mmCIF file of C-alpha atoms in Angstrom:
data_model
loop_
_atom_site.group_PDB
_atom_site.id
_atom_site.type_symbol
_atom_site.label_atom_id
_atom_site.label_comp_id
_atom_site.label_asym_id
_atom_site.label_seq_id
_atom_site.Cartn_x
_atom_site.Cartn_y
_atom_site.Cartn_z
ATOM 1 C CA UNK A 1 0.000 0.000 0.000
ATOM 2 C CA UNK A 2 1.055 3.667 -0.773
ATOM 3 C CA UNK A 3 0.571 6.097 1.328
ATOM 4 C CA UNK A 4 -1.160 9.270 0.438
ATOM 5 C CA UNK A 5 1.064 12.805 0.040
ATOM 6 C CA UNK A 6 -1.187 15.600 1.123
ATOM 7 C CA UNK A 7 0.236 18.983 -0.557
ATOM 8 C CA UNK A 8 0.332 21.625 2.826
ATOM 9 C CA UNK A 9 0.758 24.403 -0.066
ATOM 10 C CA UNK A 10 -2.788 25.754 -0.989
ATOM 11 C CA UNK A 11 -4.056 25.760 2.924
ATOM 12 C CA UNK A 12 -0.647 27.694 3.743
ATOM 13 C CA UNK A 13 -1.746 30.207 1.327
ATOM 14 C CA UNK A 14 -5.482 30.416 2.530
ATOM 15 C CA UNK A 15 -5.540 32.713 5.394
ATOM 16 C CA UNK A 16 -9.620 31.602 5.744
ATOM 17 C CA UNK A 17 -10.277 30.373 9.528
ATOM 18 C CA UNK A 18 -12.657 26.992 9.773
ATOM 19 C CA UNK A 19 -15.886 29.039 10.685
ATOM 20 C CA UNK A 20 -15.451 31.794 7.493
ATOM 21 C CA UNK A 21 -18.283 30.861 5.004
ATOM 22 C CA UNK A 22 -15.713 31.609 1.646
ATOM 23 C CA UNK A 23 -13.294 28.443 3.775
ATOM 24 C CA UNK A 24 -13.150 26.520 0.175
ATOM 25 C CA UNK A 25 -14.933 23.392 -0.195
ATOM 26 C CA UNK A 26 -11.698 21.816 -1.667
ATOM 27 C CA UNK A 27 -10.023 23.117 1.521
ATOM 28 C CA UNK A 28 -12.617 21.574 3.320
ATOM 29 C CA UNK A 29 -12.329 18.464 2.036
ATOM 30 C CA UNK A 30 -8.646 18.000 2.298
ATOM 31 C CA UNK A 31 -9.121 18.413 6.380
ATOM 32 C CA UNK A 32 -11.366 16.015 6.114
ATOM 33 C CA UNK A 33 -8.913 13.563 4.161
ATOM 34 C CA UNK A 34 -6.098 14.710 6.552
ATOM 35 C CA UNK A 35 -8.530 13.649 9.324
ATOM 36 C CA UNK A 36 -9.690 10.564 7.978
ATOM 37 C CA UNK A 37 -6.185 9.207 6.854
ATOM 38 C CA UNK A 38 -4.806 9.950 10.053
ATOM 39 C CA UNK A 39 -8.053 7.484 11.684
ATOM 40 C CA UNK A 40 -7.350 5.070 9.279
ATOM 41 C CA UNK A 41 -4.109 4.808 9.094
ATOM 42 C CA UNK A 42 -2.288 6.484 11.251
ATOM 43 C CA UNK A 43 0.538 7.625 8.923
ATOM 44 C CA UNK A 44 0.386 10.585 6.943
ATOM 45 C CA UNK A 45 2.951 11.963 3.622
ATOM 46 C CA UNK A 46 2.877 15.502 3.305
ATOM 47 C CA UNK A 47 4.476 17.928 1.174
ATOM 48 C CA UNK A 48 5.596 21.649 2.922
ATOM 49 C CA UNK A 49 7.468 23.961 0.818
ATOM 50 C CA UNK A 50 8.675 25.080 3.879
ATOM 51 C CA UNK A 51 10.453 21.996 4.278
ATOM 52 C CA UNK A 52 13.484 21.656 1.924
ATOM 53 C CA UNK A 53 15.092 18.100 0.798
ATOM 54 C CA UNK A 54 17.966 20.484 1.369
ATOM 55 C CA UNK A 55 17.014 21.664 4.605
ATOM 56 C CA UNK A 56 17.022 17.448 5.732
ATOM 57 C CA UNK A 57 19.863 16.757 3.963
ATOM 58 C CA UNK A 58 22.244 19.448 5.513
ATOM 59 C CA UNK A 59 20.635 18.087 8.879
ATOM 60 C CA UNK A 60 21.699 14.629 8.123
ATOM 61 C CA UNK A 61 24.814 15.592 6.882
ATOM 62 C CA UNK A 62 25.714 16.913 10.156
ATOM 63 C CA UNK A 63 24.253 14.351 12.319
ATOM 64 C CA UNK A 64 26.389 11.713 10.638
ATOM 65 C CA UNK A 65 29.582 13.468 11.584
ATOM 66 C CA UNK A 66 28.217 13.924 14.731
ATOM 67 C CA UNK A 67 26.756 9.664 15.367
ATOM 68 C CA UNK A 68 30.456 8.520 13.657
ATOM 69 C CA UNK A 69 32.110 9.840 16.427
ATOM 70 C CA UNK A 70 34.364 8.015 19.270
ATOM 71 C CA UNK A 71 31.494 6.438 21.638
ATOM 72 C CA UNK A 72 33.770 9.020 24.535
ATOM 73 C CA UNK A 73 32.703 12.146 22.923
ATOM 74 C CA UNK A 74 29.202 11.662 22.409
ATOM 75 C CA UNK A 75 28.734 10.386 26.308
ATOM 76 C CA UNK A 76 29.674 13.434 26.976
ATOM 77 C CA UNK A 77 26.432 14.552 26.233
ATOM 78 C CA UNK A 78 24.709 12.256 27.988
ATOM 79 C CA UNK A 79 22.392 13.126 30.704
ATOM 80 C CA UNK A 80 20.233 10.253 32.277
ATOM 81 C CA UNK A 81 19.447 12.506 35.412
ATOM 82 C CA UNK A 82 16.856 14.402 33.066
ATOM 83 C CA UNK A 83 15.307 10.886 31.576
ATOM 84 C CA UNK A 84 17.539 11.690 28.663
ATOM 85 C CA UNK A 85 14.953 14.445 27.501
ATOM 86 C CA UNK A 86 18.440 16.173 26.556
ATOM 87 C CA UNK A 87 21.481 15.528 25.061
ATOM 88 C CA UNK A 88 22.914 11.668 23.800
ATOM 89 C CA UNK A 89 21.007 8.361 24.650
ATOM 90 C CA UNK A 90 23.651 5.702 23.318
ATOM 91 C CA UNK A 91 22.899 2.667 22.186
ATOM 92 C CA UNK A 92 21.461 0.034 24.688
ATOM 93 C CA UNK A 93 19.717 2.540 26.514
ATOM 94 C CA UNK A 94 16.560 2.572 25.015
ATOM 95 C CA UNK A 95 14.047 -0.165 25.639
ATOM 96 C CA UNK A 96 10.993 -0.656 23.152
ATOM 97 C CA UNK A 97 7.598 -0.663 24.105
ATOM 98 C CA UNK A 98 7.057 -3.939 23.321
ATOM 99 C CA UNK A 99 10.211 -5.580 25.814
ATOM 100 C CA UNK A 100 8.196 -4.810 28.588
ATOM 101 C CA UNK A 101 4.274 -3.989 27.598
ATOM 102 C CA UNK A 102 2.726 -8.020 28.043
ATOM 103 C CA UNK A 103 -0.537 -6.907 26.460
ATOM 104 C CA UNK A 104 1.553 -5.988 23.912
ATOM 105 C CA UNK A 105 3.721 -9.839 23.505
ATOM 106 C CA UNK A 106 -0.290 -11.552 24.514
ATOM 107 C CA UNK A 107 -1.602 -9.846 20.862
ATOM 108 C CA UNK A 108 1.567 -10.717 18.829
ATOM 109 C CA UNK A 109 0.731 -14.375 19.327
ATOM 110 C CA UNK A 110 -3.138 -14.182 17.163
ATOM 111 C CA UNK A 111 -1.649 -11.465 14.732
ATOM 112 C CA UNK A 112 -1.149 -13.355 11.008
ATOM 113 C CA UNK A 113 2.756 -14.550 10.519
ATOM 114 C CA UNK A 114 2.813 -11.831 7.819
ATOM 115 C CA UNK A 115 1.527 -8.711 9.431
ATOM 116 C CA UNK A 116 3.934 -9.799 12.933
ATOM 117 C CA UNK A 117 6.502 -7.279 14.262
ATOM 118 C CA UNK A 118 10.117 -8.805 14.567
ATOM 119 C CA UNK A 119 9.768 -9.317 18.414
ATOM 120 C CA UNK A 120 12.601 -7.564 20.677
ATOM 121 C CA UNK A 121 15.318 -9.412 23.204
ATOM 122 C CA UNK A 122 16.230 -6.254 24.079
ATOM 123 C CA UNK A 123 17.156 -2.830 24.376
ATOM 124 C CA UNK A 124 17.104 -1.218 20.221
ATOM 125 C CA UNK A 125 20.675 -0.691 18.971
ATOM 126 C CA UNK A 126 20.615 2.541 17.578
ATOM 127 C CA UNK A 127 21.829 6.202 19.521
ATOM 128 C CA UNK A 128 19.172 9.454 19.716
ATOM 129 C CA UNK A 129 20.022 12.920 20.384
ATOM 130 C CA UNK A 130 17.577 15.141 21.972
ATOM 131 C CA UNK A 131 16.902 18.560 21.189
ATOM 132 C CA UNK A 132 14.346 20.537 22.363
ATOM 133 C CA UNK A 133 12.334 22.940 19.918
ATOM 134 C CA UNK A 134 10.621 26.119 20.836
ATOM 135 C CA UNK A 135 10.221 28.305 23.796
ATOM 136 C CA UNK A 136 9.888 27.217 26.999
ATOM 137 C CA UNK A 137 7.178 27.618 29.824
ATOM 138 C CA UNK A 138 9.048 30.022 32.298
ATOM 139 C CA UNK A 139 6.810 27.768 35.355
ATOM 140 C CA UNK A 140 5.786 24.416 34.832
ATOM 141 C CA UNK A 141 5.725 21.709 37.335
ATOM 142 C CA UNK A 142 7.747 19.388 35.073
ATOM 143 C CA UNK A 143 11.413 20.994 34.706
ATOM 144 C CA UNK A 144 12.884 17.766 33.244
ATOM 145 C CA UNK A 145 11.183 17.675 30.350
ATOM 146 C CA UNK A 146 11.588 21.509 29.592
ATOM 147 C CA UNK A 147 15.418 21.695 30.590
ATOM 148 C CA UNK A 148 17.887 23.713 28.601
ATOM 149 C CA UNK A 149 19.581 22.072 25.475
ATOM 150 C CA UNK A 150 22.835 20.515 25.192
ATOM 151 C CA UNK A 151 25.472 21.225 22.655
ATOM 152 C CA UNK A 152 28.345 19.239 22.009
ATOM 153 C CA UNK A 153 31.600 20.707 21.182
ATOM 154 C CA UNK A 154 33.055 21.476 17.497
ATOM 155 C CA UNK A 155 29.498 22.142 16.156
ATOM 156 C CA UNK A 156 29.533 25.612 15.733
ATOM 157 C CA UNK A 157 26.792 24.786 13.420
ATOM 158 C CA UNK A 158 25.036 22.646 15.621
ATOM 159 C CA UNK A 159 22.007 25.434 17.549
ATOM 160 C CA UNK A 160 21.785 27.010 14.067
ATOM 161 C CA UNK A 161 21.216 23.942 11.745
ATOM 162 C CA UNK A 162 19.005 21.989 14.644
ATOM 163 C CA UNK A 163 16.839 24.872 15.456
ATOM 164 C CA UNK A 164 16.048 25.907 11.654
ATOM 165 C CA UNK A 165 15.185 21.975 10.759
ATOM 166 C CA UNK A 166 13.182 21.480 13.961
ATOM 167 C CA UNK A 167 11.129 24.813 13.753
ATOM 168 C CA UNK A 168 10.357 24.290 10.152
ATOM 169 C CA UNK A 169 9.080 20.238 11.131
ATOM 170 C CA UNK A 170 6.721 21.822 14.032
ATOM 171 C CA UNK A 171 5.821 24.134 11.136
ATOM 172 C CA UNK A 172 4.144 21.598 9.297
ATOM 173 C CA UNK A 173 3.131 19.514 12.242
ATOM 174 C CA UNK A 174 1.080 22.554 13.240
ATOM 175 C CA UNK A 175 -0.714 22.668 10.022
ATOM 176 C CA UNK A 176 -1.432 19.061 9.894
ATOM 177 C CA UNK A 177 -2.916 19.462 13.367
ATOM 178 C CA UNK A 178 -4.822 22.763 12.074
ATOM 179 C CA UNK A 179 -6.329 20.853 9.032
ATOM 180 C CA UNK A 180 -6.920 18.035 11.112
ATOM 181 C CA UNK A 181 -9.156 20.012 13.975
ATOM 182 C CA UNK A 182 -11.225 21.221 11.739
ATOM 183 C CA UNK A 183 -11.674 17.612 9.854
ATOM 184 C CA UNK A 184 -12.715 16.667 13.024
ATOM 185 C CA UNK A 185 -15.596 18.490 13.577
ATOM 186 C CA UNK A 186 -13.446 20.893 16.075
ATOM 187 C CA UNK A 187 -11.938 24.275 16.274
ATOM 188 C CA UNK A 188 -8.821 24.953 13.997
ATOM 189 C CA UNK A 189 -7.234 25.903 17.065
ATOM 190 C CA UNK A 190 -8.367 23.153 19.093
ATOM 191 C CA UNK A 191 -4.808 21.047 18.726
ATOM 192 C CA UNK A 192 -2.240 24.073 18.154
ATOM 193 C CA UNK A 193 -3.587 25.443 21.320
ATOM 194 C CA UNK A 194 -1.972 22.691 23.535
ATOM 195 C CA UNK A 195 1.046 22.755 21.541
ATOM 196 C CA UNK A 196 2.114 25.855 22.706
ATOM 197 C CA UNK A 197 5.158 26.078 24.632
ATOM 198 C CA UNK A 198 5.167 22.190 24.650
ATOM 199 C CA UNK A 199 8.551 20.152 25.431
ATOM 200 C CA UNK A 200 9.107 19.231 21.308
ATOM 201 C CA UNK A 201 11.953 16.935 20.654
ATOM 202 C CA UNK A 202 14.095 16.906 17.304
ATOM 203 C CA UNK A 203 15.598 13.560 18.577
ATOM 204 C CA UNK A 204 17.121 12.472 15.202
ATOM 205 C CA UNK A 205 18.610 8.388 15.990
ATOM 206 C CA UNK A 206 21.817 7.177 14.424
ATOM 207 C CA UNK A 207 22.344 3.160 13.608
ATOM 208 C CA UNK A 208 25.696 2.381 12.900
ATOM 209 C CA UNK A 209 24.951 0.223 9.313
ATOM 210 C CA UNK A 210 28.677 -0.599 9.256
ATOM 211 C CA UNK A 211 28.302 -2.761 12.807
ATOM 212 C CA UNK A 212 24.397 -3.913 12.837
ATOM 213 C CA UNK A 213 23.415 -5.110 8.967
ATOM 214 C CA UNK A 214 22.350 -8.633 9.421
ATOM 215 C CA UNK A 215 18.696 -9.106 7.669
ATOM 216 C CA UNK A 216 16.252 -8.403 10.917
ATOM 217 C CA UNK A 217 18.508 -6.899 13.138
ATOM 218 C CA UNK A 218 16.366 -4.472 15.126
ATOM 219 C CA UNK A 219 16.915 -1.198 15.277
ATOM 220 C CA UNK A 220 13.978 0.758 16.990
ATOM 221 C CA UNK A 221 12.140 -2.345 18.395
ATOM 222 C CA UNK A 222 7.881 -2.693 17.496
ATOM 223 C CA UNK A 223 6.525 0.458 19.597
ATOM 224 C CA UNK A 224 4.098 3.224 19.597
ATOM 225 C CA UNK A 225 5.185 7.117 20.392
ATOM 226 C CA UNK A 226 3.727 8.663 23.316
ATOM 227 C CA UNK A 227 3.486 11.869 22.369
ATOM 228 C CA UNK A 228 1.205 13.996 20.093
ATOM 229 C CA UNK A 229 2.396 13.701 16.562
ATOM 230 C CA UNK A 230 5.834 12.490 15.180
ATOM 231 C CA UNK A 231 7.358 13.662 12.110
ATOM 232 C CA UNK A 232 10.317 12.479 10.222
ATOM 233 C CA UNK A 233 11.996 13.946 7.584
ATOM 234 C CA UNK A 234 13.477 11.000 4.981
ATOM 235 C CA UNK A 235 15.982 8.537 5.911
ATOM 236 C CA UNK A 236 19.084 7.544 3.637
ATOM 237 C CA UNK A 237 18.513 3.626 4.523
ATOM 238 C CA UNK A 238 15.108 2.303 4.702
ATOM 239 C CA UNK A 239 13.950 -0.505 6.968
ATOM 240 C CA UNK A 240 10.467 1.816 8.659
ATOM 241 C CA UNK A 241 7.645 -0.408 9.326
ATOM 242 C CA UNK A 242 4.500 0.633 10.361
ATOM 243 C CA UNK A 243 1.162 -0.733 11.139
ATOM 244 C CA UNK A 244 -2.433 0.483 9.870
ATOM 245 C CA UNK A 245 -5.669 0.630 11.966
ATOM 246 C CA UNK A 246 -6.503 -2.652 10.292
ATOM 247 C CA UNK A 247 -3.763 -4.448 11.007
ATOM 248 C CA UNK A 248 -1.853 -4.568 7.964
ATOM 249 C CA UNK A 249 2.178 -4.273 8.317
ATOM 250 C CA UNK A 250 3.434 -1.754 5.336
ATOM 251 C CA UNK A 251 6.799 -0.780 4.476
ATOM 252 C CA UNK A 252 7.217 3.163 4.609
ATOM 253 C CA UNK A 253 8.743 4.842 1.088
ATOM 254 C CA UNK A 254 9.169 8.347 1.562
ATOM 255 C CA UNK A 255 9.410 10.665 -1.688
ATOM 256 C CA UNK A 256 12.271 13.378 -1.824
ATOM 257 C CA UNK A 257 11.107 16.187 -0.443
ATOM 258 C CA UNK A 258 8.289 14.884 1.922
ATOM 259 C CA UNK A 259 7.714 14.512 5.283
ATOM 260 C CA UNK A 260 5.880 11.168 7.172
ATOM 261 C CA UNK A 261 3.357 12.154 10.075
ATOM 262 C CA UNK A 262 2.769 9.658 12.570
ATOM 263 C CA UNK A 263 -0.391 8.905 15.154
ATOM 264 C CA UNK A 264 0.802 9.558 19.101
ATOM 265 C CA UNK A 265 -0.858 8.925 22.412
ATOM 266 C CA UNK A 266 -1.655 11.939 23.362
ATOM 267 C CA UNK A 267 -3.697 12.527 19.671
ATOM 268 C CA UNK A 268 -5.249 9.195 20.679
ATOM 269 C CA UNK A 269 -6.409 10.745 24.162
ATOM 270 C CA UNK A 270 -7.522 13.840 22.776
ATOM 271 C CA UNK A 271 -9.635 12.030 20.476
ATOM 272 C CA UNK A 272 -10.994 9.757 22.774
ATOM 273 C CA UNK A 273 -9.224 6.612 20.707
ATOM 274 C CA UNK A 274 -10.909 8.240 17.180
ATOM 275 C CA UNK A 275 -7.433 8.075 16.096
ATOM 276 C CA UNK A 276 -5.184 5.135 17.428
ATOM 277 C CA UNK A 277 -1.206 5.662 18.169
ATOM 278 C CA UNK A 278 0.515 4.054 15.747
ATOM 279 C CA UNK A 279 2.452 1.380 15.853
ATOM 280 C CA UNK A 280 6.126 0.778 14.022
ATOM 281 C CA UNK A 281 9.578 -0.537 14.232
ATOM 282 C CA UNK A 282 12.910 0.288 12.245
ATOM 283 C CA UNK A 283 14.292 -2.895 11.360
ATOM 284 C CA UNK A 284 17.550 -3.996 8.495
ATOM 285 C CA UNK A 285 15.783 -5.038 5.355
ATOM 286 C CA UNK A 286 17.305 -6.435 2.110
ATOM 287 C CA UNK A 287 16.998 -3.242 0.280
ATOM 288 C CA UNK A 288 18.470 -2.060 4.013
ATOM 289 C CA UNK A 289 21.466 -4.141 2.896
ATOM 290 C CA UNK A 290 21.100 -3.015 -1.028
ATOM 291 C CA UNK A 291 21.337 0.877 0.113
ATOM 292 C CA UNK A 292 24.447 -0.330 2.446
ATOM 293 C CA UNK A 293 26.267 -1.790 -0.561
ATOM 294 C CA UNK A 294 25.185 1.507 -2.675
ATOM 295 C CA UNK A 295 26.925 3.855 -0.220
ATOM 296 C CA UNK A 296 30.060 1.703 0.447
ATOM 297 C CA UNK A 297 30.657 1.980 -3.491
ATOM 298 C CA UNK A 298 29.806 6.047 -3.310
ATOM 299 C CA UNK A 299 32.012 6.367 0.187
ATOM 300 C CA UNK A 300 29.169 7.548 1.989
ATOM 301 C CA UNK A 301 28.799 7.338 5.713
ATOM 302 C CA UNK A 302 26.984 4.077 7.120
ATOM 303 C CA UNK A 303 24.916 5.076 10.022
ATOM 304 C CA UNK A 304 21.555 5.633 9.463
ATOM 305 C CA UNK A 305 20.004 8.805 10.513
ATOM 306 C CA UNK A 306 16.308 9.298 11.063
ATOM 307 C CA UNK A 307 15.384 13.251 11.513
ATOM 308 C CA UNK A 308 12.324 12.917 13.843
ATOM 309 C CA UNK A 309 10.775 14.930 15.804
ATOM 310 C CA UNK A 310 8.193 14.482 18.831
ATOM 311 C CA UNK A 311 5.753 17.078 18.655
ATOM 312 C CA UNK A 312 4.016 17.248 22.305
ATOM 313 C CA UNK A 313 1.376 19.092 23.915
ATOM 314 C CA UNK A 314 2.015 21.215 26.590
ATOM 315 C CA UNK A 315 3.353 19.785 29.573
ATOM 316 C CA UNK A 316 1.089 21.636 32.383
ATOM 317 C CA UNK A 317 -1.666 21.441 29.678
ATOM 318 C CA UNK A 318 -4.780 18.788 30.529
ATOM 319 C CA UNK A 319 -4.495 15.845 28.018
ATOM 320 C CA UNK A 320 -8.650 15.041 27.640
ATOM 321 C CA UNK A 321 -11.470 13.981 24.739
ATOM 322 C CA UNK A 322 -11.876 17.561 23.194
ATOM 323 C CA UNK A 323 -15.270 18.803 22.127
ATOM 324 C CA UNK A 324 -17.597 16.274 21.136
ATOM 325 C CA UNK A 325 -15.381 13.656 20.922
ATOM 326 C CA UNK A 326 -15.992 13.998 24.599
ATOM 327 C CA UNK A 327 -19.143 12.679 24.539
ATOM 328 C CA UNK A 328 -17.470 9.622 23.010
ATOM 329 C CA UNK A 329 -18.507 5.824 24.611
ATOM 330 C CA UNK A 330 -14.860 5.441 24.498
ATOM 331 C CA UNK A 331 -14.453 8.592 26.578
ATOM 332 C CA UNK A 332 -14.074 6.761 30.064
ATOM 333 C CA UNK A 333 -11.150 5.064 28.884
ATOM 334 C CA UNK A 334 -9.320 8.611 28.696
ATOM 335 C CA UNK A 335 -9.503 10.105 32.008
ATOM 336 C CA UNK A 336 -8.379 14.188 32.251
ATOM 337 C CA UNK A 337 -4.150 14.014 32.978
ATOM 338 C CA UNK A 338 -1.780 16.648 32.867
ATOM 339 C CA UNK A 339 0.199 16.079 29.629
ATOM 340 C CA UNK A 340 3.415 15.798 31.703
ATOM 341 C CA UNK A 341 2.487 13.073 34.183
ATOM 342 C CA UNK A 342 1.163 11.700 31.384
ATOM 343 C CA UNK A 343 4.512 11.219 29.507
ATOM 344 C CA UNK A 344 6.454 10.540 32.916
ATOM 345 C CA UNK A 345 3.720 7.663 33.687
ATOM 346 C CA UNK A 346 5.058 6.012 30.211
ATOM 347 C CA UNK A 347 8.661 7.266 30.520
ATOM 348 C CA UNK A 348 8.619 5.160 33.936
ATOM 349 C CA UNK A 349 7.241 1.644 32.149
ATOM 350 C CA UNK A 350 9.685 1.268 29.743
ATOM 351 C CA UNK A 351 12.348 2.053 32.260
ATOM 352 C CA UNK A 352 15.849 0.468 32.445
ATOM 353 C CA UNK A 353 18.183 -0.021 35.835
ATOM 354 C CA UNK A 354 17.126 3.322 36.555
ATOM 355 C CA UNK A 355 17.741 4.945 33.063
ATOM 356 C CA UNK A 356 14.053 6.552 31.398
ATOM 357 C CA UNK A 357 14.029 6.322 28.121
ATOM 358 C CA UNK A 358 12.085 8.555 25.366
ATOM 359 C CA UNK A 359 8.772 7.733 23.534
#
């Protein structure tokens, strides 16, 4: 199956709110596709001129230099005091949803051989940098998940290049959220509203192709994101899996100069479970291994670099079934939470020796 690309362009360029009568029934209907792909799916291909294949590619370029560094340097920017909400999370750190979730190992036993996730021993081999986008509430309740950035040294690049790619990703998160509000039945605002001053992550992850190539060697092991929405710009290497509402495992092609949109938790509880977080894994494919052989013969790095971004609502914001999804018989099972103690509750599942991992 191919995903749909929704063009962002013509809604950029409409400056019509959801309640003004001359709001374009064309415009209209492409919330309501945005809307409906998102409930189906969970996986959405959009197009932003704002968003460059440039713009990824000079933030890939530098995140490979940075990942191919001695393992030393980057634990220098480690920080598992904040949950690793800043800095370097090395490899072995992170532990997928899945290791620990036994709902989650119970319904891999009646899914179909061909729609099954390759099932993780352990933590995912693959490093993530985390890099917060945006302002800052100056009071919040949850100061480790709105600390100050970390910057590692030799980068003079490195604030400059992170916060243009990252602003212009929330960019066209926002809009998807916009067009999605209002394809819901809600008010355009109704999303972007929460996202204000939330704790957004660019937490691009590096997976070092020239160690970790064997066919089915797991990479980001079978999970869903707990956050609102997660965007990625597109990967050198494939091997993205993710799963549709239906069931149905699909292998994720992204076209130059498009971004993928993924389902989160916290869209899930705001929805009262209209739309579903998504599930997916990053996993070593054979045309993993073709794109390996590719750059070995054009002497191009080997670690695989994934430019996503968690977009999150507000952390002192109340994560709750908006409007009429409210209503909702579903609604029960999405009790009002503060967005933080939300993401701490999940942070503290998947927990390792001590070490919290991100979403």
């Amino acid at each position: 199956m191919e995903l749909p690309v929704v063009d962002l362009s013509r809604y950029l360029q409409s400056s019509n709110s959801e309640s003004d009568p001359q709001l374009g029934t064309d415009l209209l209907d492409s919330c309501r596709e945005v809307s409906r792909i998102l409930k189906e799916t969970g996986a959405l291909l959009v197009k932003d001129p704002r968003c460059s294949a440039e713009d990824n590619d000079r933030f890939i370029d530098m995140m490979e230099t940075y990942f191919s560094k001695p393992d030393e340097f980057k634990r220098l920017q480690e920080r598992p005091n904040l949950h690793y909400q800043v800095g370097v999370t090395p490899e072995g750190v992170e532990v997928p949803r899945s290791l620990v979730d036994e709902e989650m190992q119970e319904k891999f036993k009646t899914m179909p051989n061909e729609c099954k996730p390759h099932i993780p021993k352990g933590p995912d081999h693959k490093w993530r940098y985390m890099w917060r986008v945006g302002p800052r509430p100056s009071n919040t309740r949850f100061k480790e998940l709105n600390s100050e950035p970390v910057i590692p040294e030799g980068f003079p690049e490195w604030k400059e290049v992170m916060d243009s790619w990252g602003c212009k990703m929330i960019s066209a998160v926002e809009v998807v959220a916009e067009m999605a509000a209002i394809g819901f039945g809600l008010p355009k605002d109704a999303f972007t509203s929460l996202m204000k001053q939330g704790p957004h992550l660019l937490a691009p992850t590096g997976s070092d192709l020239s160690c970790y190539n064997e066919e089915g060697t797991i990479f980001a092991g079978y999970h869903y994101d707990l956050n609102f929405l997660t965007i990625h710009g597109r990967s050198r290497f494939p091997g993205l899996y993710i799963w549709l509402r239906n069931g149905e495992k699909v292998a994720v092609k992204v076209p130059v100069g498009c971004l993928l949109i993924q389902t989160g938790k916290q869209i899930e509880w705001l929805t009262a479970g209209e739309c579903i977080a998504g599930m997916h894994e990053v996993v070593v494919t054979s045309k993993t291994k073709d794109a390996i052989k590719l750059a070995k013969e054009q002497n191009r790095s080997l670690w695989r670099v994934s430019s996503t971004l968690f977009a999150h609502i507000a952390s002192d914001a109340e994560l709750k079934p908006l409007g009429h999804f409210a209503e909702s018989s579903l609604a029960s099972k999405y009790p009002a939470i503060p967005a933080g103690e939300y993401v701490e509750q999940e942070l503290s599942v998947i927990n390792l020796k001590g070490k919290k991992s991100s979403s």
